[in-house]
Coordinates of C-alpha atoms in Angstrom, one line a residue:
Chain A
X30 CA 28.0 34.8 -6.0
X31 CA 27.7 33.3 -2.6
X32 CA 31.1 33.2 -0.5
X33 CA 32.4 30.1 1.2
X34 CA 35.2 29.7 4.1
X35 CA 37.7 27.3 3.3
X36 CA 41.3 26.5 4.1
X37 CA 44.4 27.6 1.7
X38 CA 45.0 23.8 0.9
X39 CA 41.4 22.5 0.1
X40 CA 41.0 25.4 -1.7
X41 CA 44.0 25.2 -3.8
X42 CA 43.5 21.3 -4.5
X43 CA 39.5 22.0 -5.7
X44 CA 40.2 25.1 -7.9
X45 CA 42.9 22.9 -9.7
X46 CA 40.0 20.6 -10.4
X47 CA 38.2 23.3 -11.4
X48 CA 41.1 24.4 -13.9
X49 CA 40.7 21.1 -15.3
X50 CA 43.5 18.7 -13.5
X51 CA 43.5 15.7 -15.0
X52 CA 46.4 13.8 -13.0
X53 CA 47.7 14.6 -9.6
X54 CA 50.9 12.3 -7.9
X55 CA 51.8 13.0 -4.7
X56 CA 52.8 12.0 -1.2
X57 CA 51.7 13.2 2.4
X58 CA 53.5 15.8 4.1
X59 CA 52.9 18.7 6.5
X60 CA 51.2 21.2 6.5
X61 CA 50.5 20.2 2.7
X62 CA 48.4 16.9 3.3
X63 CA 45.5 18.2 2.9
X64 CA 45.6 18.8 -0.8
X65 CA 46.4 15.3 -1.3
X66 CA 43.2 14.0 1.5
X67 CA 41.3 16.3 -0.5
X68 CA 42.7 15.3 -4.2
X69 CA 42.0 11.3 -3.2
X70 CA 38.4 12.3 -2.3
X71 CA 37.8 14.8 -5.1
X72 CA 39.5 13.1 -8.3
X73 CA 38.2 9.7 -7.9
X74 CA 34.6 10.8 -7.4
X75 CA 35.2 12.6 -10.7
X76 CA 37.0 10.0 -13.1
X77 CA 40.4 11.4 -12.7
X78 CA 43.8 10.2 -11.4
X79 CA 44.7 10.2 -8.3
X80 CA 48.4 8.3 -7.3
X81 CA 49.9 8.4 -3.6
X82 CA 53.1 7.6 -5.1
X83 CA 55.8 5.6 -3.0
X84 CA 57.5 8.9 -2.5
X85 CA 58.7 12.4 -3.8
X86 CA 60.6 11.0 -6.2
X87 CA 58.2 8.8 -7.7
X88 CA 55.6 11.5 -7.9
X89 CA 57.5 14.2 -9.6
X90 CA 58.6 11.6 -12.1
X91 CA 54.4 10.7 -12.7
X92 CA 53.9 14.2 -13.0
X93 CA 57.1 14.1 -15.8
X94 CA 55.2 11.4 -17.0
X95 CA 51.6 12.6 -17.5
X96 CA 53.2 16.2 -18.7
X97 CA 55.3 14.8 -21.4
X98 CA 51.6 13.4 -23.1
X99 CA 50.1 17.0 -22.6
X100 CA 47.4 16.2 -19.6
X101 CA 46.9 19.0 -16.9
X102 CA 49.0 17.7 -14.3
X103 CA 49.9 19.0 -10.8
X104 CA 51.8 17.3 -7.8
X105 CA 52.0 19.3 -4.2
X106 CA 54.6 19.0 -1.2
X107 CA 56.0 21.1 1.4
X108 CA 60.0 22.1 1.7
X109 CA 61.9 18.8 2.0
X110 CA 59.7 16.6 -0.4
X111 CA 60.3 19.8 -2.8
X112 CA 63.7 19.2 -2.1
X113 CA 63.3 15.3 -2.9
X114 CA 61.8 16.6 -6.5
X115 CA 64.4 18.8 -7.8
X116 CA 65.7 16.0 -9.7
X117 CA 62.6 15.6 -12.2
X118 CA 61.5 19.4 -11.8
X119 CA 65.1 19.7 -13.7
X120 CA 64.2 17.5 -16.0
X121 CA 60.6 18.7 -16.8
X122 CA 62.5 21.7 -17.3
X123 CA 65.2 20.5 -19.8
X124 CA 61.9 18.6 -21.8
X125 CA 60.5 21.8 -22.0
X126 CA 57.0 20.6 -20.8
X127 CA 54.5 22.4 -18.2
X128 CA 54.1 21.1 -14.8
X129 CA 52.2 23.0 -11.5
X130 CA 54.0 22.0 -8.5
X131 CA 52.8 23.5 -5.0
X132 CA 55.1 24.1 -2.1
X133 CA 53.6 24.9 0.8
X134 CA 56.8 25.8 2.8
X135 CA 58.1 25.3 6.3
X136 CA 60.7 26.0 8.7
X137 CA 64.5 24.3 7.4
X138 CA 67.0 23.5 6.8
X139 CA 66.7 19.6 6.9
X140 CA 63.8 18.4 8.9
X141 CA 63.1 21.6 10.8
X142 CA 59.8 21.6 11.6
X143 CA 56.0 22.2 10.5
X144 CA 55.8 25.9 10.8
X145 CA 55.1 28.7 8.5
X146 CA 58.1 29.8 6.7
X147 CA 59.6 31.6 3.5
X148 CA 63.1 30.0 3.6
X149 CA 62.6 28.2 0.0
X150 CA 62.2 31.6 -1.9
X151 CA 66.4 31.4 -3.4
X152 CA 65.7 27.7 -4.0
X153 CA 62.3 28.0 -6.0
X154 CA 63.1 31.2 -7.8
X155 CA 67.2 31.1 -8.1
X156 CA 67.5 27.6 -8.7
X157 CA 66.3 24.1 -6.9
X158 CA 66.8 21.4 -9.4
X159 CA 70.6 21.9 -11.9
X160 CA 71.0 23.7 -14.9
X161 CA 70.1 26.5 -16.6
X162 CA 66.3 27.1 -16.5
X163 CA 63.5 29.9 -15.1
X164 CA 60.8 29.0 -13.3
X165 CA 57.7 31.1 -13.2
X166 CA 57.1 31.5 -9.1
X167 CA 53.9 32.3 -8.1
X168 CA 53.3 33.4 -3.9
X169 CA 49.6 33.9 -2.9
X170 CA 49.0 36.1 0.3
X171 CA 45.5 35.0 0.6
X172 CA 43.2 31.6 0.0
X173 CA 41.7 33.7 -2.8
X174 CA 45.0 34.6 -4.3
X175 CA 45.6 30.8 -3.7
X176 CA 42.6 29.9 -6.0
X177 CA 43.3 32.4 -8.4
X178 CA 46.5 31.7 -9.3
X179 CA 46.6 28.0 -8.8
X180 CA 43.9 28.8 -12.2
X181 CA 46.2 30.5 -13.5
X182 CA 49.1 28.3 -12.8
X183 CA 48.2 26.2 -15.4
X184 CA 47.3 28.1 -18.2
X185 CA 50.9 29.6 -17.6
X186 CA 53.1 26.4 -17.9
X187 CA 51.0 25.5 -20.6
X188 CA 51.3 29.4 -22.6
X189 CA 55.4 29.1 -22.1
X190 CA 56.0 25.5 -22.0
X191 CA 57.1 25.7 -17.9
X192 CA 57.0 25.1 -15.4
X193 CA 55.2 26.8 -12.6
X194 CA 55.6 26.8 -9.2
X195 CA 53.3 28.5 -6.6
X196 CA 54.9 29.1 -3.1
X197 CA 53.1 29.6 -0.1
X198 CA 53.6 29.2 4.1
X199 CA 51.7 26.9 5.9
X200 CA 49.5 29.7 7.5
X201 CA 47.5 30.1 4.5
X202 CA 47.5 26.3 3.4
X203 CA 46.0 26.0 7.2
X204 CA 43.9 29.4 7.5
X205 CA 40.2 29.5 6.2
X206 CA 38.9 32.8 4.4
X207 CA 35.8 33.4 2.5
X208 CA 36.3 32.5 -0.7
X209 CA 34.4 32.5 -4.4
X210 CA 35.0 29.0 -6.5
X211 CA 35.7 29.3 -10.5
X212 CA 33.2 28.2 -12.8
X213 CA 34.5 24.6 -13.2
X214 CA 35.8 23.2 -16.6
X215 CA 35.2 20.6 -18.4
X216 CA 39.1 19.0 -19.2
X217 CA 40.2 19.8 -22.4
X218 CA 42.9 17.9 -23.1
X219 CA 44.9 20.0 -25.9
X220 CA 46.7 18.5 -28.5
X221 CA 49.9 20.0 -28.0
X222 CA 52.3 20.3 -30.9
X223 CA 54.7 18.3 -28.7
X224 CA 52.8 16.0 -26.8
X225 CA 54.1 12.6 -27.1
X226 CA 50.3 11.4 -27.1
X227 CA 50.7 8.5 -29.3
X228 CA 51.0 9.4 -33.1
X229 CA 48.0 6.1 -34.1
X230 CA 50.0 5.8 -37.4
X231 CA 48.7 8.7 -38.5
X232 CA 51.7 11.3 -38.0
X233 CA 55.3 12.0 -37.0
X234 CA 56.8 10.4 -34.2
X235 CA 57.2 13.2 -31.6
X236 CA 59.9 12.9 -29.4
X237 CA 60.2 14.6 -25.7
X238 CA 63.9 14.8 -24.1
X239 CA 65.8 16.7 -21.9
X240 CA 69.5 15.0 -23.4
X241 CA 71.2 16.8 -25.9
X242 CA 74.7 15.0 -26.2
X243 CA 76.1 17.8 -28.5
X244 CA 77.2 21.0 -26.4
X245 CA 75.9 23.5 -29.3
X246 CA 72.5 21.5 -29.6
X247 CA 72.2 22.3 -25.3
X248 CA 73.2 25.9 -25.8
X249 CA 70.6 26.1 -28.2
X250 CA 68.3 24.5 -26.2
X251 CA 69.3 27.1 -23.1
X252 CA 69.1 30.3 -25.7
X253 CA 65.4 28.8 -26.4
X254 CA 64.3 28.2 -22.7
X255 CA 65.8 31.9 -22.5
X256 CA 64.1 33.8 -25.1
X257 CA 60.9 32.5 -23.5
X258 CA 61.9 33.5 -19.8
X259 CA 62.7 37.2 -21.7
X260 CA 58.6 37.1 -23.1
X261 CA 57.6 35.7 -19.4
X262 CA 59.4 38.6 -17.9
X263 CA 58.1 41.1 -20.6
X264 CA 54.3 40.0 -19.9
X265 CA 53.5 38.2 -16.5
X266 CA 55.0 40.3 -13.9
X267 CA 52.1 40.3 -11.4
X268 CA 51.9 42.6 -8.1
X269 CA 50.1 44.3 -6.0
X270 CA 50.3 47.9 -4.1
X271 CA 48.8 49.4 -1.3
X272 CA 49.1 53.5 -0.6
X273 CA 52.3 53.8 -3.1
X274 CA 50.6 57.2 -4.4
X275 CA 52.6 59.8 -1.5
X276 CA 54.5 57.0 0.0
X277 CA 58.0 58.4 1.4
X278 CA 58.9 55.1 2.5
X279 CA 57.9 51.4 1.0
X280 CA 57.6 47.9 2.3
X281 CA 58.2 45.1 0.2
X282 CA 57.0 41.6 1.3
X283 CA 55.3 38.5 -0.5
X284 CA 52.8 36.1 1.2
X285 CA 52.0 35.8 4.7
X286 CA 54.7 38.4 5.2
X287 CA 53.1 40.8 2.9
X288 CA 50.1 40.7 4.5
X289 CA 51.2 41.1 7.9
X290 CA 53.5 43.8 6.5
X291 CA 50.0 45.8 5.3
X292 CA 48.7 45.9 9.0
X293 CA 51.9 47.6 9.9
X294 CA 51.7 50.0 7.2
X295 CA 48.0 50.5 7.9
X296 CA 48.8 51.3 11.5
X297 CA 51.7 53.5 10.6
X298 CA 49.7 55.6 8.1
X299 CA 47.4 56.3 10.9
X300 CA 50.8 57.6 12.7
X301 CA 51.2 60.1 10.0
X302 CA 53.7 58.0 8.7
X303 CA 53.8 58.2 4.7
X304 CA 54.3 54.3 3.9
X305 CA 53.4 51.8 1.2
X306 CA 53.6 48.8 0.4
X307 CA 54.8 46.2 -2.4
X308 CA 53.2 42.9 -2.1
X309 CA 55.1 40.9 -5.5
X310 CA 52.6 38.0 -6.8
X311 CA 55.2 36.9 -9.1
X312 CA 58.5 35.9 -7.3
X313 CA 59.7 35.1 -10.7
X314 CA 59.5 36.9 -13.0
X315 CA 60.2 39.8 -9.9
X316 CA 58.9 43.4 -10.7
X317 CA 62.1 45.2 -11.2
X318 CA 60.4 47.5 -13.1
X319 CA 57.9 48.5 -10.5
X320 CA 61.0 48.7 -8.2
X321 CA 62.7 50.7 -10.4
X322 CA 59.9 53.6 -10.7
X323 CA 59.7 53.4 -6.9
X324 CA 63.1 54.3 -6.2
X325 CA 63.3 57.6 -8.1
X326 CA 60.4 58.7 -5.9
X327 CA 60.9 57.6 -2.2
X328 CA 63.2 57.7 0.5
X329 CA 64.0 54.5 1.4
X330 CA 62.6 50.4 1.0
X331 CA 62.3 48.1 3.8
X332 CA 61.9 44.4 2.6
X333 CA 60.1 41.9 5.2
X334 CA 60.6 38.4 4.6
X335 CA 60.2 35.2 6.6
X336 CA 63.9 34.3 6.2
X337 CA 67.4 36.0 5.8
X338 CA 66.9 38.0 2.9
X339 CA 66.5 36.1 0.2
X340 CA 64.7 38.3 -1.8
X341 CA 66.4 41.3 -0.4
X342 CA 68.7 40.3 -2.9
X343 CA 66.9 40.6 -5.7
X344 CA 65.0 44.0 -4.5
X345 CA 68.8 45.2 -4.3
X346 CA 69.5 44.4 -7.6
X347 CA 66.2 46.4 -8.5
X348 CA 67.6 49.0 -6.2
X349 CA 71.2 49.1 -8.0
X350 CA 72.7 51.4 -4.7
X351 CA 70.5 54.4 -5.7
X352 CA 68.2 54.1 -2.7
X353 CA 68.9 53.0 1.1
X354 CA 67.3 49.0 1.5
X355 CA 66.9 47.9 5.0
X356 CA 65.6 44.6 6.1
X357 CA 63.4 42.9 8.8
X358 CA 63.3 39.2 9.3
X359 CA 62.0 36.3 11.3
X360 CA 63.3 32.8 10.7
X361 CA 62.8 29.3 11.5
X362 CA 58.9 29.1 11.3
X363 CA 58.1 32.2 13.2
X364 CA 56.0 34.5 11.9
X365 CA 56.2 38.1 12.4
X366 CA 53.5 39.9 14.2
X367 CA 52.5 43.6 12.8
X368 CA 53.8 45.4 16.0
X369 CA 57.4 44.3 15.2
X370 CA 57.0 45.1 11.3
X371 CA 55.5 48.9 12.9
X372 CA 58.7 49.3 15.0
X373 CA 60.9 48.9 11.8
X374 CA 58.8 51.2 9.8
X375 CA 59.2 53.8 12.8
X376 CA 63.0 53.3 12.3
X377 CA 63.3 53.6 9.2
X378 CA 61.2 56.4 8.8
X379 CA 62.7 58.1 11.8
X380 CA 66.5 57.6 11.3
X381 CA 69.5 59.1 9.2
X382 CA 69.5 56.1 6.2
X383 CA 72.7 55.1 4.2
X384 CA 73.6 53.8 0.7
X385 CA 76.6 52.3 2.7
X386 CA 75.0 49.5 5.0
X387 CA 74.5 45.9 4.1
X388 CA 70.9 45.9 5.5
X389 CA 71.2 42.0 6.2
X390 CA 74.0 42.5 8.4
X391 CA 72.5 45.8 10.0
X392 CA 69.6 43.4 10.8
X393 CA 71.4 40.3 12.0
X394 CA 73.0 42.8 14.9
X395 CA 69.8 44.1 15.6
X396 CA 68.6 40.5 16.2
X397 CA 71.8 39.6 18.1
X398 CA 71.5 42.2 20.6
X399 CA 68.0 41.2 21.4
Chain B
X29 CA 36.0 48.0 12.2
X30 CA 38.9 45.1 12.9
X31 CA 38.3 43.0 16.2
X32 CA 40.4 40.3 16.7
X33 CA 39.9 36.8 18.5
X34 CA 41.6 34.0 20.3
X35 CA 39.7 30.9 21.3
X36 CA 42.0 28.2 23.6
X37 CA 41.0 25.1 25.5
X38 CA 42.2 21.3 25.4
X39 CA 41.7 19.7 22.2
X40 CA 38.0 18.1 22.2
X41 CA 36.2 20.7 23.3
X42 CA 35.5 22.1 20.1
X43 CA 37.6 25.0 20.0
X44 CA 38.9 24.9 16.0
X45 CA 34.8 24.5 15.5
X46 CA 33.6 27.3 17.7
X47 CA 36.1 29.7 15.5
X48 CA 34.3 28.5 12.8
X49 CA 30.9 29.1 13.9
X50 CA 32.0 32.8 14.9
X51 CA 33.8 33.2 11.3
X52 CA 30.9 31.5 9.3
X53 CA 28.6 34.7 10.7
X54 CA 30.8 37.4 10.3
X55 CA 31.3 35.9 6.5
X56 CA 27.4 35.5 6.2
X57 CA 26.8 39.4 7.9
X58 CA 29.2 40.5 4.8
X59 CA 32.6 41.2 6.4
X60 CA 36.2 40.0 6.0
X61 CA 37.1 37.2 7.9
X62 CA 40.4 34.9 8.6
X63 CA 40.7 31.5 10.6
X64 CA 44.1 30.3 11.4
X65 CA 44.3 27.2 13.8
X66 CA 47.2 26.4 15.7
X67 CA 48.7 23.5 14.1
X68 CA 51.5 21.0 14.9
X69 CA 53.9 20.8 17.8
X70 CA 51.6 23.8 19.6
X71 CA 49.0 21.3 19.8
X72 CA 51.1 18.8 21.4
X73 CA 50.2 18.6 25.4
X74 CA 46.8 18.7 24.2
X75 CA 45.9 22.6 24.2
X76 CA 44.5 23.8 20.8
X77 CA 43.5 27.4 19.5
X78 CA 42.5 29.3 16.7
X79 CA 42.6 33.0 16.1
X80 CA 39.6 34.5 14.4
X81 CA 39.9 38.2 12.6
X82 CA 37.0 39.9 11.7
X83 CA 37.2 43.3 9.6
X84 CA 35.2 45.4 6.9
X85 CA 38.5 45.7 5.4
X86 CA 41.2 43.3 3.9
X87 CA 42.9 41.7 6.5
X88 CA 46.2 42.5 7.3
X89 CA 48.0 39.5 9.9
X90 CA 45.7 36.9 10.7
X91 CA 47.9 36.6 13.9
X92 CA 47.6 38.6 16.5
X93 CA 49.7 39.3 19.8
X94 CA 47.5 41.1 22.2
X95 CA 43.4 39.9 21.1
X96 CA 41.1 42.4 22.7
X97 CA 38.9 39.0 22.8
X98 CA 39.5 35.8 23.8
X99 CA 37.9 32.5 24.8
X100 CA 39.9 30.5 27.5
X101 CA 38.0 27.2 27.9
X102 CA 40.3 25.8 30.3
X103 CA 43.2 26.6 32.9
X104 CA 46.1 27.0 30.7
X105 CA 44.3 29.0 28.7
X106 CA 42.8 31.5 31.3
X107 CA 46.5 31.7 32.5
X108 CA 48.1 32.5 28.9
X109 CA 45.3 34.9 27.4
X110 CA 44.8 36.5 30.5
X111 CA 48.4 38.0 30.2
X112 CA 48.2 38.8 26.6
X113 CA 45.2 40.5 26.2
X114 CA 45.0 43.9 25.2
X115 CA 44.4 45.9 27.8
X116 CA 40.6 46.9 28.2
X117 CA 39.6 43.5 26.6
X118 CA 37.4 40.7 27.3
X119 CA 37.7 37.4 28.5
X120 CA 35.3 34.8 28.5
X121 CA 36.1 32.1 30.8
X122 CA 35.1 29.1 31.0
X123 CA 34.8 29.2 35.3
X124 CA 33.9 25.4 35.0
X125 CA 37.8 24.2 34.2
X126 CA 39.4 26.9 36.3
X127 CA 39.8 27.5 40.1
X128 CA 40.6 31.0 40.1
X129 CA 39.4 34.5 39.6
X130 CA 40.8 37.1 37.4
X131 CA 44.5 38.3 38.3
X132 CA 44.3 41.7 36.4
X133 CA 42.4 44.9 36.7
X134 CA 42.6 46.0 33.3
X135 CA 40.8 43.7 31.4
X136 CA 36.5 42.4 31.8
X137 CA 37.2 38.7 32.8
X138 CA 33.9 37.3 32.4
X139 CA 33.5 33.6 34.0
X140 CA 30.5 31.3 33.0
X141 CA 30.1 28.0 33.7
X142 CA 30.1 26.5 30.6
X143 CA 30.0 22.4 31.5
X144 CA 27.1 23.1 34.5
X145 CA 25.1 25.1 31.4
X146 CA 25.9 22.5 28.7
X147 CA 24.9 19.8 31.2
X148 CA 21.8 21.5 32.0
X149 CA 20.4 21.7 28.4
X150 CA 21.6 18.2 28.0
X151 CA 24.6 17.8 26.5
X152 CA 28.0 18.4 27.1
X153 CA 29.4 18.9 24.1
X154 CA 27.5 22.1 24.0
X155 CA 29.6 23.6 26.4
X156 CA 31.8 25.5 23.2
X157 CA 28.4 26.9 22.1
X158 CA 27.5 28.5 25.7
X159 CA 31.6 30.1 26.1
X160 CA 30.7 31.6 22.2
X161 CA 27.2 32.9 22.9
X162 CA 29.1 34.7 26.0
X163 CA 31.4 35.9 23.9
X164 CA 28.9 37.8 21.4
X165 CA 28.2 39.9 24.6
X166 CA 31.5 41.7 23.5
X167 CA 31.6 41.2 20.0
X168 CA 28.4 43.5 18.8
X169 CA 29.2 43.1 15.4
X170 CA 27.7 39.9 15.4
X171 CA 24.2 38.9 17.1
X172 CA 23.0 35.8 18.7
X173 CA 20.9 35.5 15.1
X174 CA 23.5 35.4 12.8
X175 CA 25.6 32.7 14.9
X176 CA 22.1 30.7 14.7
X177 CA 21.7 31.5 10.5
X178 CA 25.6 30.9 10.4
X179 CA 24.9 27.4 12.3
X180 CA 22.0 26.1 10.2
X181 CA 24.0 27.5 6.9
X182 CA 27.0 25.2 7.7
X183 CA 26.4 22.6 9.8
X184 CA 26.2 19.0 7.6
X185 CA 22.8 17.8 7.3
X186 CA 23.2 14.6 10.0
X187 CA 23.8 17.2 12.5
X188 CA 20.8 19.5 11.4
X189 CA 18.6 17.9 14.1
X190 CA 21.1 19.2 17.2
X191 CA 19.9 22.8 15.9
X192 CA 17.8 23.8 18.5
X193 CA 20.2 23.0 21.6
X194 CA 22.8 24.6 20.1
X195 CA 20.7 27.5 19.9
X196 CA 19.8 27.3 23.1
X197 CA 23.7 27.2 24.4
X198 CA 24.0 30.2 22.9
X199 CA 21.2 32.2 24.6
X200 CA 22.1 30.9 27.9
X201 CA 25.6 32.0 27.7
X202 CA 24.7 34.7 26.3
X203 CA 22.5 35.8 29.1
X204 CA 24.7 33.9 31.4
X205 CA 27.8 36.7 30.7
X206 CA 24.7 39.4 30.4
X207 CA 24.5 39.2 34.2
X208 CA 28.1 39.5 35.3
X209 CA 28.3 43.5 35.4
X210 CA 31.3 44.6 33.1

């Protein structure tokens, strides 16, 4: 197969064309925009709907739409048009329906500003829109991982009824790699047991909600959504690991900083440093498990993220106080370069840990005194 | 093998594409290969870049802090990269745009003038081309053929026909940076 170069966010919108998108809604924002350019180009050319709704609000609700009668649908924003959606994600949660949304994250709170950031991990994995749901949290470290699990985004939210969400920073919507294309399919539109497809007098009337008026009738509902997370969790943790085999030490990062983390770890195993790294592809469902085996066989973990430590917290719940966790982070759109991430492995690997330290606050004097 | 690149100038001199060009034949010779622009308020003020990374390996950050290459197609370029760049590196400059010689010791700063050559063949616009074919002087991974293989690969058919001076802006700044003794 011949390799092409192409950036994160054309590549993304064409292998969801490929995976058989049938409807996309969405509105311009950066550094997302140019799935949507691509999408009006692409979709048009191929029979398929394309909307530039009037804003977030209207587009997740298209997507609710389009969902609720079982097409392949997808919309795409970065962190404050996610924001905007959390409304109708909620709701396409409650319905119980399967939705791809793509957030290619920037710098925030509020406006912030158009750089590369992971500050929307709590919000996309712990929570976002209200009430008691799980979504499945896909981050991509690379255009190729972008492809492939924008392919696989759908057949996920489709397999558990969810939805899907795939995070990534600007830098890889903007960067180009070489890349392979899936074969593309035909769309298949399924005839899902509960699309509300219009029953042509010939069956049932379906109906697709997300109101239950009785309490019990909710908590059933919520017990439902949760025995399916508890299957997700049991079958489609995804990660990958880089020179775990003798590592003393680990880094654990996802995306961008991940893959900057794997320089580091490269340059400090040529220090004699025994390091390895974690890179989680599912955010949610996280891989406690791998976490787990880790600890009983290393010394310490140092988690690298582009923000305060949002998923420290959920590597220290892995963790459960039986290994030291310390932390590195850059925030606001910065992204760390691999000399800073080597300095903390040298620390780490170099100094007298403790179960005692909170690693965010360790870090946050560390930044302070810069 | 991991070599790392920055290419800088004002926006409209081709920088983002000249990245591309260079990424296109390290793809097409078989090795890893990132292309991250700068995008948003950095271009603001009119300077653009793009950092090229070019390994047999998967590739780590496809930032990088101190480039052992770099392109510097103007003054504000020349004055940022020059100070960044990893010491024993190479920087092409394009000596057209700036009025000033190299300030450190400990890097090859390697000026060609890139308009004059660009005019020469006849176009301008080719000035990009000459500052990469200069560039290859220091990058023996790739050769002047797979930049031309990479070019006809890639570039869109109605642009086919400008082929042969682009080749030809290569080769001169090729040999252009040639001459300057390292």
């Amino acid at each position: 197969m011949t390799r092409e170069l192409w950036k994160g966010n054309e590549a993304i919108a064409e292998a969801a064309v490929r995976a058989g998108l049938e409807a996309y809604f969405g509105y311009p924002i950066t550094p997302q925009t140019e799935v949507l350019e691509y999408l009006s180009r692409r979709m048009p050319e191929l029979g398929r709907t394309f909307l530039q709704a009037e804003s977030e609000l209207g587009a997740i609700n298209m997507v609710y739409g389009a969902a609720c009668a079982g097409v392949r649908v997808m919309s795409t924003s970065s962190s404050p048009g996610v924001s905007l959606m959390m409304e109708g994600l909620s709701y396409i949660a409650g319905t119980e329906i399967p939705a791809v949304l793509v957030n290619v994250m920037r710098g925030g709170p509020g406006l912030g500003n158009i750089a590369p950031s992971q500050a929307d991990y709590s919000h996309a994995v712990h929570g976002g829109g209200h009430g008691d749901y799980f979504p499945i949290v896909l981050a991509p470290a690379s255009v190729q991982e972008a492809i492939d699990l924008t392919v696989l985004s759908f057949d996920l939210a489709e397999k558990y009824r969810s939805i899907c969400m795939i995070i990534l920073d600007g830098s890889i919507g903007q960067m180009m790699e070489p890349i392979q294309m899936p074969e593309m399919k035909p769309i298949q539109r399924k005839d899902w047991e509960w699309a509300t497809n219009g029953k042509m007098g010939k069956r049932e009337r379906r109906i697709l909600t997300s109101i239950y008026l009785d309490p019990y009738a909710e908590e059933v509902t919520n017990l439902r959504l949760l025995e399916r997370w508890k299957h997700i969790q049991q079958d489609e943790v995804r990660y990958k690991e880089y020179f775990l085999d003798d590592a003393e030490f680990v880094v654990i990062g996802f995306g961008t900083a991940g893959r900057v983390a794997l320089s580091a770890v490269r340059a400090a195993r040529a220090q004699g440093i025994k390091v390895g790294l974690l890179r989680p592809v599912t955010v949610s469902p996280f891989p406690h498990k791998v976490i787990d085996e880790l600890v009983q066989r290393v010394q310490g973990l140092l988690v690298v993220e582009m923000n305060t430590g949002q998923m420290l917290e959920d590597v220290r719940l892995s963790v459960k106080g039986r290994v030291p966790v310390e932390f590195y982070g850059r925030l606001g759109g910065v992204v760390p370069f691999p000399d800073e991430v080597l300095s903390e492995i040298q620390r780490v690997a170099s100094s007298r840990l403790s179960l005692e330290v909170n690693p965010r606050e360790e870090w946050f004097e560390r930044m302070m005194a810069h | 093998m991991q070599k790392e690149i920055i290419i800088a100038g004002f926006g409209g001199q081709g920088v983002l594409f000249s990245g591309q060009v260079v990424a296109y034949a390290a793809m097409d010779s078989g090795r890893q290969v990132t292309w991250i622009p700068s995008y948003g308020p950095e271009m603001r003020g009119g300077t653009a870049n793009c950092t090229i990374v070019i390994a047999d390996n998967e590739i780590g950050s496809p930032l990088v802090k101190n480039p052992p290459l770099a392109i510097a197609l103007n003054l504000p370029s020349f004055d940022k990269y020059e100070d960044t760049l990893q010491k024993g590196g190479t920087l092409i400059v394009n000596q057209s745009m700036v009025d000033r010689g190299a300030k450190r010791g400990d890097i090859h700063v390697i000026l060609v003038p890139c308009n004059e050559i660009a005019e020469e063949i006849g176009d301008k616009k080719l000035m990009n081309m000459v500052a990469v074919g200069a560039l290859l002087t220091a990058l023996p991974e790739i050769t002047l053929k797979d930049v031309e293989k990479a070019l006809e690969a890639h570039l869109p058919a109605r642009h086919k026909h400008l082929l042969p001076k682009n080749y030809e802006a290569l080769k001169r700044g090729f040999e252009a940076a040639q001459k300057i003794p390292a």
